[in-house]
Short mmCIF file of C-alpha atoms in Angstrom, two decimals:
data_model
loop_
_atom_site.label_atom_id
_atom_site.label_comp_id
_atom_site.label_asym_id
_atom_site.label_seq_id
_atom_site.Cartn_x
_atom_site.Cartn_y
_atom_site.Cartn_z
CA UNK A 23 -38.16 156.89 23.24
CA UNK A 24 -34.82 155.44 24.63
CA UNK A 25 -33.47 155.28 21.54
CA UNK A 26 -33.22 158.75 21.43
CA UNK A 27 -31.64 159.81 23.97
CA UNK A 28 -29.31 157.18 23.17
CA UNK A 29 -28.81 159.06 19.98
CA UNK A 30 -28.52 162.41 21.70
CA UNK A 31 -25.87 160.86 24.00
CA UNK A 32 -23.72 160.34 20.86
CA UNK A 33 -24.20 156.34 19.88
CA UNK A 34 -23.59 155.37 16.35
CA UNK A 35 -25.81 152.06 17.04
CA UNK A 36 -28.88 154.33 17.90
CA UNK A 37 -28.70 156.95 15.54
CA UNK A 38 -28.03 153.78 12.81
CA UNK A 39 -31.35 152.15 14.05
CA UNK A 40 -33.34 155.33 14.14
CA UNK A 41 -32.78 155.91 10.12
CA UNK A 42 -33.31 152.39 9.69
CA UNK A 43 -36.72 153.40 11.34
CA UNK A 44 -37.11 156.39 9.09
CA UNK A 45 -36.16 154.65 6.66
CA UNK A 46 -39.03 151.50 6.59
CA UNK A 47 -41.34 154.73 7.50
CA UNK A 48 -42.82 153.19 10.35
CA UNK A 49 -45.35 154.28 12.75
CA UNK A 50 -42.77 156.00 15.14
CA UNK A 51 -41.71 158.49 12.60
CA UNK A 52 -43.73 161.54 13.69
CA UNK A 53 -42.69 160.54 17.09
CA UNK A 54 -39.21 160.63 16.41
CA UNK A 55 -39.02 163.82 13.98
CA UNK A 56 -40.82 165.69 17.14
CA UNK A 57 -38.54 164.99 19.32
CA UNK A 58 -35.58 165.81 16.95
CA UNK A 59 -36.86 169.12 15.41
CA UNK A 60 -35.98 171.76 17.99
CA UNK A 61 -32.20 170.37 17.51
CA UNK A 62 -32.37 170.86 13.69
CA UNK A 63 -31.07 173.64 11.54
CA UNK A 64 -27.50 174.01 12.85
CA UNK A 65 -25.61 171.92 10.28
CA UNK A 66 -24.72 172.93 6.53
CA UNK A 67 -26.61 170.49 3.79
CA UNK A 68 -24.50 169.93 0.54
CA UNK A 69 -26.01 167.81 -2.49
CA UNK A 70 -24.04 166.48 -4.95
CA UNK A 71 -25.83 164.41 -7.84
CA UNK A 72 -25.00 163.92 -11.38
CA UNK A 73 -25.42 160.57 -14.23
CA UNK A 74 -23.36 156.90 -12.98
CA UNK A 75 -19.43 157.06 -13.06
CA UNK A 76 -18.74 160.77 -12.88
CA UNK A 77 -16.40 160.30 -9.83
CA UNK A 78 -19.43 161.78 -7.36
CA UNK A 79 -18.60 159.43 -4.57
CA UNK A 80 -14.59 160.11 -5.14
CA UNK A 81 -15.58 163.85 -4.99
CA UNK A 82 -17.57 163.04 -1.85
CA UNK A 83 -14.45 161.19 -0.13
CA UNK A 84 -12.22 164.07 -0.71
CA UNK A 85 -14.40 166.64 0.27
CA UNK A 86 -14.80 165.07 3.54
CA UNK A 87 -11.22 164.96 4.06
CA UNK A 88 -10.99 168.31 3.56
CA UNK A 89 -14.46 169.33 6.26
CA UNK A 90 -12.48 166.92 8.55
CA UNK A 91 -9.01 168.75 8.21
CA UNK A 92 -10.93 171.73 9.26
CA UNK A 93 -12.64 170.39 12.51
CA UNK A 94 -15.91 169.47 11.06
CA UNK A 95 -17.76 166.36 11.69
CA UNK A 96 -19.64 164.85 8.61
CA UNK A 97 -22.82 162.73 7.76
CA UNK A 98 -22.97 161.45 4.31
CA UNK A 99 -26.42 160.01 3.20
CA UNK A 100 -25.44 158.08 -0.13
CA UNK A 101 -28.70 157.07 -2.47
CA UNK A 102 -28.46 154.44 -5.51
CA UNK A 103 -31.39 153.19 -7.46
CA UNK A 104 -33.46 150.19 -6.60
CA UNK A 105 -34.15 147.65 -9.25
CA UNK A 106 -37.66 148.25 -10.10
CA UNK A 107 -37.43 144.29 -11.06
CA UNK A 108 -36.05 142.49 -7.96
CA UNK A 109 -37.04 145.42 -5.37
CA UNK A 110 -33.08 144.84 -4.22
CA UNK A 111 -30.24 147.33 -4.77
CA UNK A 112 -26.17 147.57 -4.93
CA UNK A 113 -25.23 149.82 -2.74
CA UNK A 114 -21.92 150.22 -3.22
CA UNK A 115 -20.79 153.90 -2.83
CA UNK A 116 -18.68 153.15 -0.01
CA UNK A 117 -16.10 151.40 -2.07
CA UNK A 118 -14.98 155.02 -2.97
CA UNK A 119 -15.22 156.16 0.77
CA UNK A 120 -12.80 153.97 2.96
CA UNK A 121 -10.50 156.26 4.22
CA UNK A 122 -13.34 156.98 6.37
CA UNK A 123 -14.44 154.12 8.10
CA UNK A 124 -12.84 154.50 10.91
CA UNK A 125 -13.30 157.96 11.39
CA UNK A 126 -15.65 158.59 14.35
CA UNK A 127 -16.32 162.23 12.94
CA UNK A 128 -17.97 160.53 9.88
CA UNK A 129 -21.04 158.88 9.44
CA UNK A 130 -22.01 157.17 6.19
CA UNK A 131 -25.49 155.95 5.37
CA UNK A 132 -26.52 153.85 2.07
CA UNK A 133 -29.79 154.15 1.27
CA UNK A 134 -32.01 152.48 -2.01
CA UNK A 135 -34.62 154.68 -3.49
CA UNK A 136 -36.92 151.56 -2.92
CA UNK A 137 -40.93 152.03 -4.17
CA UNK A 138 -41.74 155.30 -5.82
CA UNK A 139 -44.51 157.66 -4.71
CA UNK A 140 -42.10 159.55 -2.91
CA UNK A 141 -41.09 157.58 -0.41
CA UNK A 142 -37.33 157.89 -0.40
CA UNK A 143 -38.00 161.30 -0.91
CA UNK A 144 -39.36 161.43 2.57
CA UNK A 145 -37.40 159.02 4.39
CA UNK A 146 -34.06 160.67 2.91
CA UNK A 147 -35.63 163.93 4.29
CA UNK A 148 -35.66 162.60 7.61
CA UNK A 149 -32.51 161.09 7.91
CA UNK A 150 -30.69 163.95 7.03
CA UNK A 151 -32.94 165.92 10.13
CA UNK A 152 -31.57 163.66 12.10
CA UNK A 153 -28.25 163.83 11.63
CA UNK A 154 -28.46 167.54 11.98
CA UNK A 155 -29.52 166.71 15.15
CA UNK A 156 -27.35 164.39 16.21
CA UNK A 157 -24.61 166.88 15.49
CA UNK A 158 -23.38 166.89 12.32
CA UNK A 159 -21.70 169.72 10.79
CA UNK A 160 -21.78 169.03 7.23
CA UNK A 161 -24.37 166.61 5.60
CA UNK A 162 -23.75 165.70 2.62
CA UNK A 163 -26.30 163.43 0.40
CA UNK A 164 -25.27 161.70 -2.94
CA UNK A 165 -27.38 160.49 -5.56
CA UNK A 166 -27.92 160.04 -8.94
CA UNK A 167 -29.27 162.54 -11.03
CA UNK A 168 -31.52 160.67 -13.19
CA UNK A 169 -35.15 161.12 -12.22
CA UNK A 170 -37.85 162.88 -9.98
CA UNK A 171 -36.76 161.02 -6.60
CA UNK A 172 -33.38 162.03 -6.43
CA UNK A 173 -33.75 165.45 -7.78
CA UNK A 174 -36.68 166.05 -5.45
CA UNK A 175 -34.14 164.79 -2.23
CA UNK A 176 -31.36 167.28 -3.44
CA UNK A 177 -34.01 169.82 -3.94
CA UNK A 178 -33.86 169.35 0.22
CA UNK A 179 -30.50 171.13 0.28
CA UNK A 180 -28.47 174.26 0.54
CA UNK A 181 -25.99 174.05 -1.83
CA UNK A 182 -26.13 171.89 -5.05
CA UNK A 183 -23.42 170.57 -6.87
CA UNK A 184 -24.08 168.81 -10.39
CA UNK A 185 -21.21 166.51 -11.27
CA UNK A 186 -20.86 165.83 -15.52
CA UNK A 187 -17.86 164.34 -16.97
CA UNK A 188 -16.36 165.07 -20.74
CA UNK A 189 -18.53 161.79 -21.90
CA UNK A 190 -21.67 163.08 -20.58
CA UNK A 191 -22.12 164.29 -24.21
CA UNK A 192 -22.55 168.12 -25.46
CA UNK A 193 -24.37 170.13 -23.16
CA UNK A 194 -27.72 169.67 -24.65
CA UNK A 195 -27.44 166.51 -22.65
CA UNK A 196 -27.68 168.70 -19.06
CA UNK A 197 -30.18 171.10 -20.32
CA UNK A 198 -32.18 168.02 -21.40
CA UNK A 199 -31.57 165.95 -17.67
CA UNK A 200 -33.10 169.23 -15.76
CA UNK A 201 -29.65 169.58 -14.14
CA UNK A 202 -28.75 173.05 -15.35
CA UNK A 203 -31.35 174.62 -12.84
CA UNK A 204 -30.74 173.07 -9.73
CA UNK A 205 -26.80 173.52 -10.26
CA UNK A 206 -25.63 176.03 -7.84
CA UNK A 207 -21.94 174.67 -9.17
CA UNK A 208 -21.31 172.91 -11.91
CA UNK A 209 -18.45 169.87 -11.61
CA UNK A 210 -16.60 168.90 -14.30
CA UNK A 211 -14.39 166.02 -13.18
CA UNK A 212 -12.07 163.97 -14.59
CA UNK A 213 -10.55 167.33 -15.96
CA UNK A 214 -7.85 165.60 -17.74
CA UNK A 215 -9.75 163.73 -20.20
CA UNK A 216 -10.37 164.99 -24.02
CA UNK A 217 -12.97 167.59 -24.03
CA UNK A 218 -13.45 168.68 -20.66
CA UNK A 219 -11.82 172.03 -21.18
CA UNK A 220 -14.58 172.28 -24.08
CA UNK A 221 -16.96 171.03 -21.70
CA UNK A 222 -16.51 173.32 -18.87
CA UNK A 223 -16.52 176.47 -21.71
CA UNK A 224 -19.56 175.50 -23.52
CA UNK A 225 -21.01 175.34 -19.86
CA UNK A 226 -19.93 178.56 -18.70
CA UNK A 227 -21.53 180.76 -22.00
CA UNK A 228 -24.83 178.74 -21.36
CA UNK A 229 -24.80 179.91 -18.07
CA UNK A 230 -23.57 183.56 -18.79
CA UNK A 231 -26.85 183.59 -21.18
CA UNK A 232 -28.87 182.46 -18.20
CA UNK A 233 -28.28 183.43 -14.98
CA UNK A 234 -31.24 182.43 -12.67
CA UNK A 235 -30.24 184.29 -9.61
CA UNK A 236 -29.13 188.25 -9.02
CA UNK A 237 -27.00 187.21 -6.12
CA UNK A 238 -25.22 184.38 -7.41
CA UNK A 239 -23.47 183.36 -10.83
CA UNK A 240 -22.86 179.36 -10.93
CA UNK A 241 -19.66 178.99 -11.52
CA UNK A 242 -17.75 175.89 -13.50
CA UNK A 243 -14.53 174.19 -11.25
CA UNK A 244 -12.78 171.58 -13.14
CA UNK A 245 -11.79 168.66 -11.32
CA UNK A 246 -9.92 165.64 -10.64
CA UNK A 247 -11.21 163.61 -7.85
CA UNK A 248 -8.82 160.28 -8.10
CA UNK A 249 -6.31 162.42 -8.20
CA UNK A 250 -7.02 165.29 -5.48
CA UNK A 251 -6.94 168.18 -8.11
CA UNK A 252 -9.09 171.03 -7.52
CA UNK A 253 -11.03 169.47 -4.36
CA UNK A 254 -9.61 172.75 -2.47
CA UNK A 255 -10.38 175.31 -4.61
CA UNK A 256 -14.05 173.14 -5.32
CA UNK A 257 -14.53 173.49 -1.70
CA UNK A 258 -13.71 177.28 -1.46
CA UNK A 259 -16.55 177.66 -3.75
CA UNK A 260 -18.96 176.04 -1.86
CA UNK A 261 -18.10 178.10 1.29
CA UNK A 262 -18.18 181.04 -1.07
CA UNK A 263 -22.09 180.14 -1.95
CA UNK A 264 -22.64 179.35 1.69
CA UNK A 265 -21.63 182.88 2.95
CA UNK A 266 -23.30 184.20 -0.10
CA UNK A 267 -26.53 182.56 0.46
CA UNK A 268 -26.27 183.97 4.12
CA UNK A 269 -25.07 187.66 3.23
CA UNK A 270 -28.31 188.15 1.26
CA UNK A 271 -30.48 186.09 3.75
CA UNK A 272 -31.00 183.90 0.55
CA UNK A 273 -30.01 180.92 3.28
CA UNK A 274 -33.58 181.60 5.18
CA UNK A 275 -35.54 182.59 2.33
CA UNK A 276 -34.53 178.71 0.43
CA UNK A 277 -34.82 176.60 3.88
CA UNK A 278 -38.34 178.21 4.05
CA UNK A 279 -39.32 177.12 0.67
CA UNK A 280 -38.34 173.72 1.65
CA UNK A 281 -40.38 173.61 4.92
CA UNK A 282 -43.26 174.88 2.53
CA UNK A 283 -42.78 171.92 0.32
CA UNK A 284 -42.06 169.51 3.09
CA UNK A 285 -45.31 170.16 4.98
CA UNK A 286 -47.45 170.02 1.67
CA UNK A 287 -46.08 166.83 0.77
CA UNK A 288 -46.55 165.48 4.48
CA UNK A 289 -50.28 166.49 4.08
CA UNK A 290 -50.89 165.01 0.93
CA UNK A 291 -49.33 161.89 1.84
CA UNK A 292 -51.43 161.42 4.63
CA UNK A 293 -54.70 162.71 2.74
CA UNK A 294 -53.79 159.84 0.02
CA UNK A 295 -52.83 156.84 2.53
CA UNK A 296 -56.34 157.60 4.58
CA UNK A 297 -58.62 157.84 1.68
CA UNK A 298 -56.65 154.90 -0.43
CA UNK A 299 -56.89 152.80 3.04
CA UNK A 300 -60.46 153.79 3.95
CA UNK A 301 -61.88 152.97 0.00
CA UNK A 302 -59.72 149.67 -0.29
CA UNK A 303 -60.93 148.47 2.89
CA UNK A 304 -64.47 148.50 1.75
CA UNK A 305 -63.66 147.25 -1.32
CA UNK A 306 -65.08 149.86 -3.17
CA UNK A 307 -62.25 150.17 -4.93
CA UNK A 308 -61.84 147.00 -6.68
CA UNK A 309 -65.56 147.29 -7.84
CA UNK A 310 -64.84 150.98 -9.38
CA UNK A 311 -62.00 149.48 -11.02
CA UNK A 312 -63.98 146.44 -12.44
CA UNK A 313 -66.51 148.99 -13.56
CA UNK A 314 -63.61 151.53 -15.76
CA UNK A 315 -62.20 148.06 -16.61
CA UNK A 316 -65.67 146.98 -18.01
CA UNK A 317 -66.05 150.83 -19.97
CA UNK A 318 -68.69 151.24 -17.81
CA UNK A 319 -66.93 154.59 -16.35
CA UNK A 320 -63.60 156.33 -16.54
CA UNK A 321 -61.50 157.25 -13.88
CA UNK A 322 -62.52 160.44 -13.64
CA UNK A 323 -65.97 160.13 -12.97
CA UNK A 324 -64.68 157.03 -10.69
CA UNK A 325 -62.52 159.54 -8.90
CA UNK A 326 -65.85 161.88 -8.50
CA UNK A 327 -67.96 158.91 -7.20
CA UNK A 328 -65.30 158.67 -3.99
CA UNK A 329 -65.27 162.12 -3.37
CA UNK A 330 -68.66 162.73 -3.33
CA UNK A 331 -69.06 159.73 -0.94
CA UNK A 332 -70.09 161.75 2.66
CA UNK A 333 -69.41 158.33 4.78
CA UNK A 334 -66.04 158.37 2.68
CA UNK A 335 -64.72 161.75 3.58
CA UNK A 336 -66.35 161.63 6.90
CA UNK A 337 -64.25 158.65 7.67
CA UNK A 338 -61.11 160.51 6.73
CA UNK A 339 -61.41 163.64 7.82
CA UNK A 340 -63.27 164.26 10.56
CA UNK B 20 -40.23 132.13 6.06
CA UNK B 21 -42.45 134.68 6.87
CA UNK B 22 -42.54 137.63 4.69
CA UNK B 23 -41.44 141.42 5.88
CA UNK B 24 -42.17 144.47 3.89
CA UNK B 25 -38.91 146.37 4.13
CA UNK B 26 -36.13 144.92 2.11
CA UNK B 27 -33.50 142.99 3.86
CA UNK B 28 -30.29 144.94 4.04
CA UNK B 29 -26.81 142.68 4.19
CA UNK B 30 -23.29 143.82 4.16
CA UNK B 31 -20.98 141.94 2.06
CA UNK B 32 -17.25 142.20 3.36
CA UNK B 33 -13.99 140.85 1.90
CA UNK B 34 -12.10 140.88 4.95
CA UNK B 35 -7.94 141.22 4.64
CA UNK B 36 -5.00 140.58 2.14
CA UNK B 37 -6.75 138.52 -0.38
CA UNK B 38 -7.56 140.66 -3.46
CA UNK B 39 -10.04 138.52 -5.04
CA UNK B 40 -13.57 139.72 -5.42
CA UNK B 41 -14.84 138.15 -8.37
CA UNK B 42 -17.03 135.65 -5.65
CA UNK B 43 -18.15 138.55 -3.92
CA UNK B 44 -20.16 140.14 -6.60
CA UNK B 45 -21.24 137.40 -7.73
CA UNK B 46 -22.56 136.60 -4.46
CA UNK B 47 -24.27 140.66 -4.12
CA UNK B 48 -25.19 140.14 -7.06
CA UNK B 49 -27.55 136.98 -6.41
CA UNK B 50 -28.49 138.90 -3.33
CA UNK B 51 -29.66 141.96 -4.96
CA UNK B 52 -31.36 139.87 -7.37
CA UNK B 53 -33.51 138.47 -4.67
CA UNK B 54 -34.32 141.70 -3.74
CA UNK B 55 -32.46 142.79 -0.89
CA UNK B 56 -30.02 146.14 -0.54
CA UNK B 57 -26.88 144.77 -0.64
CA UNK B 58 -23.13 146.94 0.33
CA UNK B 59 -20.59 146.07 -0.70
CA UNK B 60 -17.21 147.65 1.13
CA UNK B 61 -14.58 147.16 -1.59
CA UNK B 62 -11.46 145.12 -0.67
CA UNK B 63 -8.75 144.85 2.07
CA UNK B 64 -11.13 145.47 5.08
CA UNK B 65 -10.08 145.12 8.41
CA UNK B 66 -12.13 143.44 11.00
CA UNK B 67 -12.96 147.43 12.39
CA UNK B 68 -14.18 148.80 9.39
CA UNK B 69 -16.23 145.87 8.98
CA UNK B 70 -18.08 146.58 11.85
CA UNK B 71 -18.15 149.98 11.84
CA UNK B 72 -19.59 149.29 8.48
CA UNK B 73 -22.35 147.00 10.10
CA UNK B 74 -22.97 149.73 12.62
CA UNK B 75 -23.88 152.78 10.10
CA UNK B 76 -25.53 150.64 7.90
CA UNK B 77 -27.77 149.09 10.41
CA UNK B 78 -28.19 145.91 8.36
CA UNK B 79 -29.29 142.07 9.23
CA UNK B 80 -26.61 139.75 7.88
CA UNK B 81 -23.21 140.80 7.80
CA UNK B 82 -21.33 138.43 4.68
CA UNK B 83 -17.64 137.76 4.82
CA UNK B 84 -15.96 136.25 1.86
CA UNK B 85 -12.42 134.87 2.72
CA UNK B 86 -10.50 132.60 0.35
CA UNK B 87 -7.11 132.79 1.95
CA UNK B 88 -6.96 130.33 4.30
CA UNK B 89 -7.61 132.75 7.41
CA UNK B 90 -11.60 132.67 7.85
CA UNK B 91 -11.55 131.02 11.52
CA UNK B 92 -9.39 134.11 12.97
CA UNK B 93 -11.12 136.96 11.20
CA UNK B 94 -14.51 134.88 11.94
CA UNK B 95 -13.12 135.16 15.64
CA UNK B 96 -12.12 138.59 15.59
CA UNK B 97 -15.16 139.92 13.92
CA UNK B 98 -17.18 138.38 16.64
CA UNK B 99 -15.73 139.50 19.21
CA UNK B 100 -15.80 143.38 17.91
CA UNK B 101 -19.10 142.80 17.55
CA UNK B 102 -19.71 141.80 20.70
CA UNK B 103 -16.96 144.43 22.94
CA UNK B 104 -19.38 147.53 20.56
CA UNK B 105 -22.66 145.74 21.69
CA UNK B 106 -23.70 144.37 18.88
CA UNK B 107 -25.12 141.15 18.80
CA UNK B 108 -28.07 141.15 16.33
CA UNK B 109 -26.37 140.18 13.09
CA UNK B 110 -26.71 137.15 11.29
CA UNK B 111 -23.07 136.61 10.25
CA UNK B 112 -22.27 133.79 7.09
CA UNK B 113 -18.89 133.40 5.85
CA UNK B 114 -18.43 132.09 2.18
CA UNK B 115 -15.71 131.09 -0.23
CA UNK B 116 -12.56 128.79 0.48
CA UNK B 117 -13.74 126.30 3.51
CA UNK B 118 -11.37 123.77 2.78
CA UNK B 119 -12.77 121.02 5.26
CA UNK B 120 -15.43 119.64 6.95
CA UNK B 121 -13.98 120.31 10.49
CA UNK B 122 -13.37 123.98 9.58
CA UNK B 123 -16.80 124.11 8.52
CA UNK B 124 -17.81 123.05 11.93
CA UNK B 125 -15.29 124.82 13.98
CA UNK B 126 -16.65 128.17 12.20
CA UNK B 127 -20.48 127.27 13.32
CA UNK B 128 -18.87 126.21 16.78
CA UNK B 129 -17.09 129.77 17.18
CA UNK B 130 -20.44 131.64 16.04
CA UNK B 131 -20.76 132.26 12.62
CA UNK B 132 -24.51 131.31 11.67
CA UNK B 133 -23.77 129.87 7.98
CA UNK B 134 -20.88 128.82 6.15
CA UNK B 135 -21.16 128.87 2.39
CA UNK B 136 -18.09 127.49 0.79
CA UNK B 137 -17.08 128.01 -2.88
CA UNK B 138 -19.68 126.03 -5.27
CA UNK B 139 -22.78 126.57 -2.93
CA UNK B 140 -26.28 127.62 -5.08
CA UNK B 141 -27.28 131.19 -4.51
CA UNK B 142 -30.41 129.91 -4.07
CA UNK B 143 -29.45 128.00 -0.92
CA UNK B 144 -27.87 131.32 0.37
CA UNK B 145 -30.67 133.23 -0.55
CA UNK B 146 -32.93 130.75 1.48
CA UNK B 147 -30.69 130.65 4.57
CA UNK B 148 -31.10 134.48 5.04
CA UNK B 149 -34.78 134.91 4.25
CA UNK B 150 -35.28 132.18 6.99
CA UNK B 151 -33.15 133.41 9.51
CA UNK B 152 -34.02 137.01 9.23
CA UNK B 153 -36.99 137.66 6.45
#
């Protein structure tokens, strides 16, 4: 594919159109993630999530000034929510990020979570493969931590920061969002405001009374991203993790977990688009669901009447 | 208007000196509401960072929203940028403060694929892009 090559050769406009075709999940995706793969693996994945307004974007902008002071190119992948009424999104994540427009070293990507069933999931997945292998040294991918989607995409990285701010509420709040165990360091930003000192405490016992790993203690760094306090000190911390995560081979051990996870969900995507294509087409489908509609069956029975269909599962697998 | 299955991503710009953005979101607002992904840059872009912008973001329609009195030369500028990076696939509208009728014309003349001065339905905006790139 010319485009990638193009993309190897270092153009922005190629490597923008290739996510735009991992994005839509087209037809050319295995294609493309083939070609990309043995070029994979060399760049550092960071994850920051968190709920609306807790300066992650900010925190994202001055991070990358800070990768970029040290000679390292970045690739931000920035997710916001699709309206599940209109199917359109805001993405507006950028406004936070303009010091780096014009930096050739950085390369920012919007995406909406669109449908559900995983897609983004995937398609996030992908693009940040492929800016690995276009060359990027740190990726870092944004999103909001409210919901499956975006905790499944940051579940895709190496080092995960959660971002809270003193509003966010007592810490119930976290414990209650699933944050607490995907943290691998807690955030609190906007450290000048009333209560995050109380915040970032109550935070720290919880964790002292439940650390999930032997190797590594999450720690709490208290920051100010609008005004640049703490960003160096945050980021010292996340190279401390990295070479942690590395000096116990802890690095390996998690990016094989997510190839695990990756490849089951690739399999089960494609065992539920060929049996959902193959019974719609025949129109089977509509009559079962006439038939549970009716009470004359449930869905589970339904479900065992298409997988005890031979011609059905001979059509998809064999 | 035919009917594609990936939403329609446009990139809404507010180009230069003029700090007023209220139009703007109301425009990406409308936008999003008709269910396409919609970025929005912030304010005091120049010309580059718009199309860098454009480039990353891969999107079909990029929207510039000028009320200061300068949309013919940043309408100019942009398209040439566009053009010297290779980029010629964007549907481009400019919206806001089109004082007259011959500026409106000179802007189609120069390139620009719709002009949407201040007072236009969102509905006729929203129909202009769905034809054009939908």
């Amino acid at each position: 594919m010319e485009l990638i090559d193009k993309m190897f050769s270092g153009d922005q406009i190629a490597l923008a159109r290739l996510i735009t075709i991992l994005e839509n999940q087209s037809q050319s995706v295995p294609e493309i993630m083939k070609a990309i793969y043995p070029h994979i693996g060399n760049a550092y994945l960071l994850g920051i999530t968190g709920p609306p307004g807790g300066g992650k974007s900010t925190l994202v902008d001055e991070l990358t000034s800070i990768i970029r002071r040290k000679g390292l190119t970045v690739g931000i992948v920035a997710v916001d929510p699709t309206s599940p009424f209109s199917g359109g999104a805001l993405l507006g994540d950028r406004v936070r990020m303009q010091k780096h427009y014009l930096d050739d070293g950085v390369f920012i990507r919007s995406m909406a979570t669109r449908g559900s069933f995983g897609g983004l999931t995937n398609a996030a997945k992908c693009v940040i493969r492929l800016l690995d292998a276009f060359g990027k040294d740190i990726i870092i991918v944004e999103t909001v931590g409210v919901g499956q989607t975006e905790l499944d995409i940051i579940k895709a990285v190496d080092t995960v920061l959660v971002v809270l701010v003193p509003e966010a509420g007592d810490t119930i709040q976290t414990m209650k969002a699933g944050l607490m165990e995907i943290a691998d360091i807690f955030v609190v930003n906007k450290a000048d405001r009333e209560g995050a000192k109380q915040m970032a405490g109550e935070l720290r016992t919880m964790l002292n009374d439940s650390q999930k790993q032997t190797y590594w203690q999450v720690p709490v760094m208290e920051t100010q991203a609008n005004n640049g306090i703490g960003i160096d000190e945050l980021y010292a911390e996340i190279e401390h993790h990295r070479d942690v995560l590395l000096q116990t081979g802890n690095l390996s051990v998690r990016r094989r977990r997510q190839r695990e996870s990756e490849l089951a969900e690739i399999v089960e995507r494609r065992i539920k688009d060929k049996i959902v294509e193959r019974i719609r087409k025949e129109g089977k489908f509509s009559v079962l669901v006439k038939k549970i509609a009716d009470g004359e069956i449930d869905p589970y029975s339904a479900s065992n009447e298409i997988f005890s269909d031979k011609e059905v599962l001979r059509d998809c697998f064999l | 208007m035919s009917e594609r299955d990936v939403p329609i991503r446009v990139l809404v710009a507010k180009p230069g000196l003029d700090g007023h953005d209220r139009g703007a979101k109301v425009v990406v607002k409308a936008l999003r509401d008709a269910g396409m992904e919609v970025i929005y840059t912030g304010l005091h872009q120049n010309v580059d960072q718009i199309v860098a912008t454009a480039i990353q973001e891969d999107v079909d329609v990029i929207g510039l929203s000028i009320l200061n009195g300068v949309h013919i030369p940043i309408s100019k500028k942009l398209l040439k940028k566009l053009k010297e990076k290779g980029v010629e696939d964007k549907t481009i509208i400019v919206g806001g403060l089109i004082p007259t009728e011959e500026d409106f014309e000179k802007l189609k003349e120069i390139g620009i694929d719709g002009v949407f001065p201040t007072s236009t339905p969102f509905d006729t905006i929203v129909a202009f892009i769905k034809e054009k790139v939908g």
